XYZ file of C-alpha atoms in Angstrom:
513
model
C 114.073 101.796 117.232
C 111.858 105.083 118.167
C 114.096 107.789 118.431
C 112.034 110.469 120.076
C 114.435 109.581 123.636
C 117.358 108.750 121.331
C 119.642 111.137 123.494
C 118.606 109.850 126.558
C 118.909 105.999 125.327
C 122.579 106.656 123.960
C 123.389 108.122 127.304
C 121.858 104.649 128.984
C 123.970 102.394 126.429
C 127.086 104.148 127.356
C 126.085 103.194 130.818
C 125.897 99.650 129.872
C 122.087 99.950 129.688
C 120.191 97.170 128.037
C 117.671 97.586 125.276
C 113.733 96.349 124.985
C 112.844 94.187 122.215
C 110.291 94.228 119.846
C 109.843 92.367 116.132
C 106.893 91.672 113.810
C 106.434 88.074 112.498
C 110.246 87.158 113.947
C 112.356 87.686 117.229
C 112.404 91.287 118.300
C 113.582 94.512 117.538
C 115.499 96.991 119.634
C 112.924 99.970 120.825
C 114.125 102.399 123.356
C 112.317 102.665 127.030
C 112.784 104.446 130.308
C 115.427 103.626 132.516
C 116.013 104.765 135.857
C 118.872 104.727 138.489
C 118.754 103.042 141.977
C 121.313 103.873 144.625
C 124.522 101.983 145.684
C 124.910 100.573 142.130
C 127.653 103.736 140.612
C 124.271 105.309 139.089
C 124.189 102.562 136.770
C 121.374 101.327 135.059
C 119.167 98.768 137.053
C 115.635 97.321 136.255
C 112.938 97.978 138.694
C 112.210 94.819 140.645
C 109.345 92.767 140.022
C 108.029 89.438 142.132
C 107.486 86.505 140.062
C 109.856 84.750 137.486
C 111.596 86.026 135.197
C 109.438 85.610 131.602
C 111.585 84.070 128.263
C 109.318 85.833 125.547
C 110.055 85.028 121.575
C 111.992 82.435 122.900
C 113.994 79.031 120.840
C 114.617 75.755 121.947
C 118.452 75.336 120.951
C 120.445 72.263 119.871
C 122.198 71.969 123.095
C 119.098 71.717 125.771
C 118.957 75.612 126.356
C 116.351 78.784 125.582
C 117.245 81.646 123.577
C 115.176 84.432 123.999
C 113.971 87.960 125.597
C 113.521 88.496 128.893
C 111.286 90.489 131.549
C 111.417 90.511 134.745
C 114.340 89.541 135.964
C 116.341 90.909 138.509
C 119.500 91.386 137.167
C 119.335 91.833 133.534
C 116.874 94.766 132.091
C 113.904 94.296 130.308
C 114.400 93.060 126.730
C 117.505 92.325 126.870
C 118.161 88.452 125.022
C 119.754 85.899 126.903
C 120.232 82.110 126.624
C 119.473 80.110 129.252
C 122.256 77.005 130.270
C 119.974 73.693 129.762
C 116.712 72.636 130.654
C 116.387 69.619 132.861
C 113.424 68.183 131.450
C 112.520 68.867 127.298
C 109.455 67.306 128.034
C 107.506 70.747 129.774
C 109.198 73.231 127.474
C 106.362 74.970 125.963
C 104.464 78.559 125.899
C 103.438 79.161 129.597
C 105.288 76.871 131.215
C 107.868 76.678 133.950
C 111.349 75.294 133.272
C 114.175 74.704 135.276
C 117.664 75.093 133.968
C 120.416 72.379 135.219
C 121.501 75.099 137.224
C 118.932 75.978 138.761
C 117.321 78.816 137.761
C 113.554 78.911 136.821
C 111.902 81.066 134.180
C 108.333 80.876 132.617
C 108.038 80.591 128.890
C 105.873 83.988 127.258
C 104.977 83.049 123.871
C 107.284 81.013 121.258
C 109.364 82.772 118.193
C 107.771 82.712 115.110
C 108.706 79.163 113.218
C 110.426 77.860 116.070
C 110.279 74.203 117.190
C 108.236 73.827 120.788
C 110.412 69.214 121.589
C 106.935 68.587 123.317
C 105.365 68.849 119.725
C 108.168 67.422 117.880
C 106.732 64.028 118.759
C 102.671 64.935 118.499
C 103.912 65.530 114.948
C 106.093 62.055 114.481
C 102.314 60.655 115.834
C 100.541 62.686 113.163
C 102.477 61.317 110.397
C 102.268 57.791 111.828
C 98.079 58.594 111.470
C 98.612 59.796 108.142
C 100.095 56.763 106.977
C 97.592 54.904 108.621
C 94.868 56.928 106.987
C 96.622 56.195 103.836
C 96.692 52.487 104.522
C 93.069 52.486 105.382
C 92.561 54.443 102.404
C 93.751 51.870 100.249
C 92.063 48.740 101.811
C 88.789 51.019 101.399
C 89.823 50.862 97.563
C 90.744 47.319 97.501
C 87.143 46.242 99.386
C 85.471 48.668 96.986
C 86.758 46.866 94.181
C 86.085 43.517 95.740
C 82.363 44.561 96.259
C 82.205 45.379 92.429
C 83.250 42.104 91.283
C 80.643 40.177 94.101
C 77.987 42.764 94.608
C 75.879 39.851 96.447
C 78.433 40.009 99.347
C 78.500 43.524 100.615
C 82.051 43.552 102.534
C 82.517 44.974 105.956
C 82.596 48.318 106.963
C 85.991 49.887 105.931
C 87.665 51.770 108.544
C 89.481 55.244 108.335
C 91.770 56.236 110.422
C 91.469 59.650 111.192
C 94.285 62.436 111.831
C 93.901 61.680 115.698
C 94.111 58.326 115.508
C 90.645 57.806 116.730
C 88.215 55.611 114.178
C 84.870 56.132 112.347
C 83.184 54.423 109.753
C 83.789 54.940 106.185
C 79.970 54.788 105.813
C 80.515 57.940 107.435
C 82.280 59.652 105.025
C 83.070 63.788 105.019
C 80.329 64.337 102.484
C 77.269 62.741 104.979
C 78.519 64.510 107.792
C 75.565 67.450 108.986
C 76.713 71.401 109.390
C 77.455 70.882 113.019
C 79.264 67.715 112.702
C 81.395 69.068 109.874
C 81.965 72.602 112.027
C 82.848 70.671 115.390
C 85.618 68.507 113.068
C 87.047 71.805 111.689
C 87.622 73.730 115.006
C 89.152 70.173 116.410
C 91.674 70.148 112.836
C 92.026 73.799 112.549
C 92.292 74.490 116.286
C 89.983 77.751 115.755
C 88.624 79.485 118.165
C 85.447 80.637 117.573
C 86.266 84.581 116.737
C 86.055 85.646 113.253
C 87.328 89.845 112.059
C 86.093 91.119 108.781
C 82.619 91.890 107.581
C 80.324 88.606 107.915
C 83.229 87.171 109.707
C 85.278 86.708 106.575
C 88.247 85.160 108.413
C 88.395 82.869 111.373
C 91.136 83.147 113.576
C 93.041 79.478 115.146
C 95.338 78.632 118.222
C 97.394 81.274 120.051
C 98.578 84.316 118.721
C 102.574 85.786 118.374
C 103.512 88.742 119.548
C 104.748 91.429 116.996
C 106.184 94.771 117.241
C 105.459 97.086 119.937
C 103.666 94.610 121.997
C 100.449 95.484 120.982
C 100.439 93.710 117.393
C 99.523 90.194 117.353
C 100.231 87.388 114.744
C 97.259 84.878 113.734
C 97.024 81.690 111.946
C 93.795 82.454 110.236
C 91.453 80.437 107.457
C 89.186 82.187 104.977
C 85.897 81.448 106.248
C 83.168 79.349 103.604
C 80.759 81.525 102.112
C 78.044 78.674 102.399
C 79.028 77.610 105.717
C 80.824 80.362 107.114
C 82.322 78.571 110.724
C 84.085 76.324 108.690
C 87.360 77.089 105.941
C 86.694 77.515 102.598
C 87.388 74.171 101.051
C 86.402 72.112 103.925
C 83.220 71.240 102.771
C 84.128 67.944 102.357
C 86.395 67.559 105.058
C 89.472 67.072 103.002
C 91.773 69.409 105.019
C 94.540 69.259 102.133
C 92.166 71.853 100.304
C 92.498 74.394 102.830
C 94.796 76.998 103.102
C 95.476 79.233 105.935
C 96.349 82.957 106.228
C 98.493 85.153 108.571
C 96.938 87.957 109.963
C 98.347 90.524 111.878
C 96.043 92.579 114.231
C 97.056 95.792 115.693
C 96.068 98.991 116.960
C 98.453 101.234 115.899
C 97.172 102.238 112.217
C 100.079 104.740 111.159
C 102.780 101.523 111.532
C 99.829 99.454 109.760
C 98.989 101.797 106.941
C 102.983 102.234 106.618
C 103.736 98.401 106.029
C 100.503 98.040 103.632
C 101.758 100.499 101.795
C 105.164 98.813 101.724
C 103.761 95.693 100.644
C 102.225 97.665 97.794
C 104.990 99.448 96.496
C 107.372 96.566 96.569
C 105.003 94.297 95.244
C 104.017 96.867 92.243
C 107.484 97.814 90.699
C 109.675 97.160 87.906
C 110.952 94.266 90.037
C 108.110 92.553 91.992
C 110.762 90.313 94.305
C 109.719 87.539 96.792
C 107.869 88.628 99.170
C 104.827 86.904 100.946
C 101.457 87.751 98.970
C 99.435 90.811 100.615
C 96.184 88.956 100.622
C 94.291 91.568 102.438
C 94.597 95.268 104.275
C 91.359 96.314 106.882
C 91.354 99.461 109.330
C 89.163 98.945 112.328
C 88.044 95.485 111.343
C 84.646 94.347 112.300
C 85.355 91.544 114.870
C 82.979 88.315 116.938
C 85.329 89.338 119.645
C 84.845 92.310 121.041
C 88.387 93.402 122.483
C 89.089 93.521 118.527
C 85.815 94.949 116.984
C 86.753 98.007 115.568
C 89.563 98.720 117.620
C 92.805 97.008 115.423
C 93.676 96.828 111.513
C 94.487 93.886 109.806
C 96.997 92.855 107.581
C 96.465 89.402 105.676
C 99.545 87.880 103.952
C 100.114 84.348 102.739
C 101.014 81.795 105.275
C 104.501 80.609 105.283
C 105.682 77.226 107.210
C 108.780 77.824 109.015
C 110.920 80.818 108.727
C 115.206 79.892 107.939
C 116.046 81.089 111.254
C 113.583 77.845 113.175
C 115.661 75.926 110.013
C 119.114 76.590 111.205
C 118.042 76.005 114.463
C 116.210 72.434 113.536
C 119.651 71.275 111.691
C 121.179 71.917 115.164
C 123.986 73.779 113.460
C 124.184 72.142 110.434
C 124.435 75.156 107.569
C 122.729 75.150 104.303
C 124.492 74.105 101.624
C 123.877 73.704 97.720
C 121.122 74.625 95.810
C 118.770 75.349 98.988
C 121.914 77.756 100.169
C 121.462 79.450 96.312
C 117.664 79.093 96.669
C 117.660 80.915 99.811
C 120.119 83.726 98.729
C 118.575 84.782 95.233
C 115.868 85.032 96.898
C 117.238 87.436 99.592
C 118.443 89.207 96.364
C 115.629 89.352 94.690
C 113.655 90.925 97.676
C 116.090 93.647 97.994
C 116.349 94.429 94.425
C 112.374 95.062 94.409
C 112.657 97.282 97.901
C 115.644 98.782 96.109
C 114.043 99.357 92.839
C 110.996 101.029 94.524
C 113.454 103.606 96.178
C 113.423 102.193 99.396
C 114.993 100.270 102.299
C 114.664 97.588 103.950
C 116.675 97.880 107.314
C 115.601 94.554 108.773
C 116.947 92.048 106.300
C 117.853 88.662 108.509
C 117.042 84.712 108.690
C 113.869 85.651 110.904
C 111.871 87.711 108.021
C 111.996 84.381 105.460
C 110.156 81.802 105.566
C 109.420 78.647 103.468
C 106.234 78.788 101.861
C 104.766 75.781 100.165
C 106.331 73.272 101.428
C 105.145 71.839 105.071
C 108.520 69.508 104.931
C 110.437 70.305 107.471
C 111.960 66.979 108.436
C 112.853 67.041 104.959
C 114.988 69.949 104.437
C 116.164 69.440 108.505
C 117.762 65.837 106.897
C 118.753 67.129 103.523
C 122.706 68.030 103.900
C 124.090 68.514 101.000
C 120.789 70.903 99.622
C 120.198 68.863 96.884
C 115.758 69.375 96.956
C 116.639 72.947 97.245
C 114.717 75.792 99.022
C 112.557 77.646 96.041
C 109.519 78.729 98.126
C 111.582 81.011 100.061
C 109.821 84.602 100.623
C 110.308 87.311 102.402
C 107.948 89.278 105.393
C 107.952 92.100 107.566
C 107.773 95.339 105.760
C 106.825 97.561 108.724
C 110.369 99.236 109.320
C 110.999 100.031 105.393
C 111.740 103.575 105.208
C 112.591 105.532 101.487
C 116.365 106.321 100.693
C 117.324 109.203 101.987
C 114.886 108.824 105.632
C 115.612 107.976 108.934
C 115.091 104.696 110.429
C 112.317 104.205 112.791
C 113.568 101.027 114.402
C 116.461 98.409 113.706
C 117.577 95.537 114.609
C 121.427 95.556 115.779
C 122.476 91.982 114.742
C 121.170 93.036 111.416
C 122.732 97.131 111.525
C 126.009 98.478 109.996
C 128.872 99.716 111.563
C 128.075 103.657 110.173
C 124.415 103.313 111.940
C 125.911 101.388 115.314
C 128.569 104.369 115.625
C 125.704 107.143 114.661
C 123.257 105.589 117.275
C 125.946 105.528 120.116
C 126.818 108.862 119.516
C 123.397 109.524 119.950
C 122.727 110.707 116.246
C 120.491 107.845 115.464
C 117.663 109.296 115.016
C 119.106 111.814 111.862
C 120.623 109.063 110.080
C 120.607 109.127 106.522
C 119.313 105.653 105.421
C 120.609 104.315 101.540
C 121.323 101.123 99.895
C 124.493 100.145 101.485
C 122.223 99.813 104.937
C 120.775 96.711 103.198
C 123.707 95.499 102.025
C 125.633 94.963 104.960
C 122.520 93.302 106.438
C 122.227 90.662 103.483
C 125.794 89.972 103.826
C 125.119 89.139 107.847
C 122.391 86.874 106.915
C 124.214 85.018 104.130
C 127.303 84.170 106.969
C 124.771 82.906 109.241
C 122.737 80.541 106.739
C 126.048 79.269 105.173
C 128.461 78.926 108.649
C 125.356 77.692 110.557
C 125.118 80.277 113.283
C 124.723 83.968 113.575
C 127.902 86.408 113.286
C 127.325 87.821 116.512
C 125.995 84.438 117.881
C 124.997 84.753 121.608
C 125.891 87.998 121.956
C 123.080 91.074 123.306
C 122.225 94.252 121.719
C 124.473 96.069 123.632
C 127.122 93.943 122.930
C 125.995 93.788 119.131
C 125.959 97.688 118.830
C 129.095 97.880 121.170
C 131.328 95.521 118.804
C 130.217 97.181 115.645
C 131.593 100.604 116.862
C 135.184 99.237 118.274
C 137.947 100.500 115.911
C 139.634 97.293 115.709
C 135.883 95.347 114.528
C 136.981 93.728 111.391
C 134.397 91.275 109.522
C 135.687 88.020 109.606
C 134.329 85.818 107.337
C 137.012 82.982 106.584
C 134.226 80.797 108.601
C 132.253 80.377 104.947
C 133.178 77.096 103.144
C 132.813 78.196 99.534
C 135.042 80.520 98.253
C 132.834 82.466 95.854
C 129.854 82.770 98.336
C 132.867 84.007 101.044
C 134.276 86.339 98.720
C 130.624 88.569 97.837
C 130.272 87.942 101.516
C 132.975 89.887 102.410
C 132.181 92.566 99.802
C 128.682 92.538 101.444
C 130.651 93.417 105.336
C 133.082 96.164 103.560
C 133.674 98.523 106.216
C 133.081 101.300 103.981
C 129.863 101.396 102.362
C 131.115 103.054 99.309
C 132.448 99.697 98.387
C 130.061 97.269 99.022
C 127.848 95.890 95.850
C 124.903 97.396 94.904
C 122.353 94.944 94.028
C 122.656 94.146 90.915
C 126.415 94.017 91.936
C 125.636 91.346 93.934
C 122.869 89.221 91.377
C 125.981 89.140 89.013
C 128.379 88.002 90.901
C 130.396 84.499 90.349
C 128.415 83.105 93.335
C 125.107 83.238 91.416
C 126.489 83.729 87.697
C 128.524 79.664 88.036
C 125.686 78.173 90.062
C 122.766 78.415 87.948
C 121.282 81.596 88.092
C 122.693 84.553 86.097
C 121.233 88.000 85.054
C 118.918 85.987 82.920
C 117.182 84.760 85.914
C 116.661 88.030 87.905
C-alpha cells in the first residue's frame, strides 16, 4: 500500500477500519484512503453514504452460487473492503454490469470481472463454440472427401461444400478466407476478435478488443490486444487468411501514472536479464505517452505489452470448485513459482505480491481440460508469472502489499504503524510462496473468506500459528511449513527450497533449475 498516510491508516485499522483495494492483472491490493467519522457510531469508522447499489468490482463466481469480490458503495461495509455475497438466485444474469439478487435478498451490480475468472452466462456460449468447432471440423472433412470425389469424376462438379463457421451461421466454401475483399475480411475480424475499432502505438501498431480490467490504482486498465497487419493494418497479423488459429493476442496495460509504469518495465527487465531468467510472462513491448485512434488515450497513458496468458491458477481453483491440484500440474505449478522467485531473487530484489492471482497458464486455451484432470497427470508447464509493479530491491520499503499474501513481521510493523520503514528481504517472499503453495494444494486460500482487516489482524495475534496439516503430501506439507516459519531467519532461501525432497523425488532436482 502507499504509505504517505500510513499513521493515520494504522490508527483507522485499530478502529476496525476497512481497507481500499487495488491489484494489477489480478484481484486487488490493499492502498490506504481517507476515512472520516460520523456521529452516534463511538467515533468509529463509517463510509460516507452513497444512493445506488452497492458495486461487486474484481469480483468471482464461486462453486456454491455466491460472488466474491470488492465492494463500493455500500452502506455498511467501507469502500474496498472484499466480501462474498450468500447465493445468487438466478446464474443466468451474472455478468459485468449487471444486477443480481442474492437468495437473501440483497441486490448488488457487478463492476468489472477478476482477471481469469469464469462469467456461468459464458460457460455455455463456450460449450456452443466447441459444438461449432466440431462442426467446422466435420464440414471440413466432407469438403476433403467431395474434393477428392471431384478429382476422380471431374465431369461432375459436386455441390457446394458447406463450412460451418465459429457462430454457427453458414457460407459457402466457394467463399473461402482467401476470396474474401479487405472489408469483408476486416468486418469478420472485429466480429472474431471482438475489437473495437481503437488502435495505440505509432500507425496503430496494436488494436485493442472487448472490455478492459481494472488494474492498480484505478486508473490502469488491462487490454486484450492483437498486433495489427502491416499490409492490412485493421485486421491481426496472421489473419490474412482468416485462419484465426494463427493469431495471437497481447495484454496491454494502459495507464497514466508513468513512475509505477517505468518501475514495472524496468522490473520486467531486470528479472528477465539475470543469471536466472525465471518464468515470467514475455515483455513484448514498453511505450510512454502512446500515440492512440482514441483520443482519451492519445498521449496521455504508457503501455506495457506482455504475452497473453489464458486463465490465471486462482480462476483454476475456482473452476475445480475446490478440487486442489495434485501431481505433476501441482509440481508444474510450484517450480515454476520457484523459479520466478529465484530470478527476482537473483536480481536483488523482491517480489512482495507472490499469490495464485499473478500466474497464469499460457499456451494452453484448455481449461475444461485441466478443470477435469484430478489426479494432474497432463501437468501445468506453461505456467508464468505477471505483475511486477510492486517489486521493490532488498533492503527498500514496500510500496503496496497484499495482506493474504504478507508476513507476520510486515502485518505487526504495519499495525504499529511502521509500515512504511519496513525493511523488505528474501524471507518477505518466502512466506508468500509458502501461502500460495497451501492454497493450490488444500484447494482454498489460508485465510479463505476472511477481509484485510481480518487478514492483517490474525497475522499479528500472538497465538497465530500456521497450520498446515490441511496439505495431503507429506513432503510438499513439510517445505510448506518451513515456507510459514514464524521466524524468518528460518525459513528456506530459494535455493533452499528448489532442493528440497518435494522437488528433488518428483522429477525436478538442481539439475533442472
Amino acid at each position: 500500500m502507499r504509505f504517505r498516510e500510513s499513521s493515520i491508516l494504522a490508527a483507522a485499522v485499530a478502529s476496525c477500519s476497512l481497507f481500499t483495494t487495488v491489484k494489477s492483472f489480478a484481484p486487488p491490493r490493499v492502498v490506504s484512503t481517507q476515512f472520516h467519522k460520523q456521529s452516534g457510531f463511538n467515533n468509529n469508522y463509517c463510509p460516507p453514504l452513497a444512493a445506488g447499489l452497492p458495486i461487486i468490482s474484481d469480483w468471482r463466481y464461486l462453486s456454491d452460487g455466491s460472488i466474491s469480490g470488492t465492494v463500493t458503495n455500500h452502506p455498511t461495509i467501507s469502500d474496498g473492503d472484499r466480501i462474498t455475497t450468500s447465493p445468487i438466485r438466478d446464474s443466468s444474469v451474472v455478468n459485468e454490469n449487471a444486477v443480481v439478487q442474492t437468495k437473501s435478498g440483497s441486490k448488488y451490480k457487478l463492476g468489472t470481472v477478476a482477471w481469469g475468472a469464469t462469467i456461468p452466462v459464458l460457460d455455455s456460449l463456450k460449450a456452443k463454440q466447441q459444438e461449432a468447432k466440431a462442426a467446422a471440423e466435420a464440414a471440413k472433412a466432407e469438403k476433403a472427401r467431395l474434393a477428392e470425389a471431384a478429382k476422380r469424376k471431374p465431369a461432375t462438379p459436386p455441390k457446394a461444400a458447406v463450412q460451418a463457421t465459429a457462430k454457427g451461421t453458414t457460407v459457402s466454401a466457394a467463399t473461402s478466407a482467401k476470396q474474401l475483399s479487405a472489408a469483408e475480411l476486416a468486418k469478420l475480424a472485429k466480429s472474431k476478435f471482438a475489437l473495437t475499432g481503437a488502435t495505440v502505438g505509432e500507425n496503430g501498431k496494436y488494436l485493442l478488443a472487448g472490455k478492459p480490467r481494472q488494474s492498480s490504482g484505478r486508473a490502469a486498465k488491462i487490454w486484450t490486444a492483437y498486433l495489427a497487419d502491416t499490409n492490412q493494418p485493421n485486421i491481426p497479423a496472421g489473419f490474412f487468411e482468416g485462419d484465426e488459429s494463427k493469431v495471437e493476442p497481447v495484454t496491454i496495460k494502459l495507464s497514466p501514472d508513468v513512475d509505477r509504469m517505468r518501475l514495472e518495465n524496468g522490473n520486467y527487465n531486470k528479472v528477465q536479464s539475470g543469471l536466472f531468467i525465471g518464468r515470467f510472462v514475455k515483455k513484448v513491448d514498453y511505450i510512454e505517452y502512446v500515440p492512440s485512434s482514441d483520443r482519451s488515450l492519445d498521449r496521455k497513458v504508457c503501455a506495457l505489452v506482455i504475452e497473453s496468458g489464458q486463465y490465471d491458477l486462482k480462476a483454476l481453483l475456482s473452476a475445480r470448485q475446490g478440487n486442489p491440484l495434485r501431481g505433476r500440474a501441482l509440481r508444474d505449478a510450484a517450480a515454476a513459482a520457484g523459479q520466478c522467485i529465484q530470478a527476482v531473487h537473483s536480481s536483488n530484489l523482491v517480489w512482495t505480491d507472490l499469490k495464485t492471482e499473478n500466474f497464469v497458464v499460457v499456451g494452453n486455451a484448455n481449461l475444461f481440460q485441466e478443470v477435469n484432470d484430478s489426479t494432474g497427470s497432463t501437468g501445468l508447464p506453461g505456467v508464468k508469472g505477471i505483475d511486477l509493479e510492486s517489486v521493490i530491491p532488498r533492503g527498500g520499503n514496500p510500496i503496496d502489499y497484499s495482506p493474504e499474501a504478507c508476513p507476520p513481521e510486515f502485518a505487526k510493523s504495519f499495525m504499529a504503524g511502521e509500515g512504511a520503514e519496513f525493511v523488505l528481504d528474501y524471507s518477505y517472499d518466502i512466506w508468500s510462496l509458502g501461502m500460495m503453495l497451501y492454497e493450490l494444494s488444500t484447494g482454498k486460500a489460508f485465510f479463505d473468506k476472511k477481509s484485510p482487516s481480518q487478514v492483517t489482524k490474525l497475522l499479528c495475534s500472538d497465538s497465530f500459528e500456521a497450520d498446515v496439516s490441511d496439505v495431503p503430501d507429506g513432503k510438499l506439507r513439510d517445505l510448506i511449513g518451513k515456507c510459514l516459519s514464524l521466524d524468518p531467519r528460518k525459513r528456506p532461501d530459494i535455493t533452499g527450497f528448489l532442493l528440497h525432497p518435494y522437488f528433488i523425488t518428483t522429477g525436478f532436482g538442481p539439475i533442472s533449475f
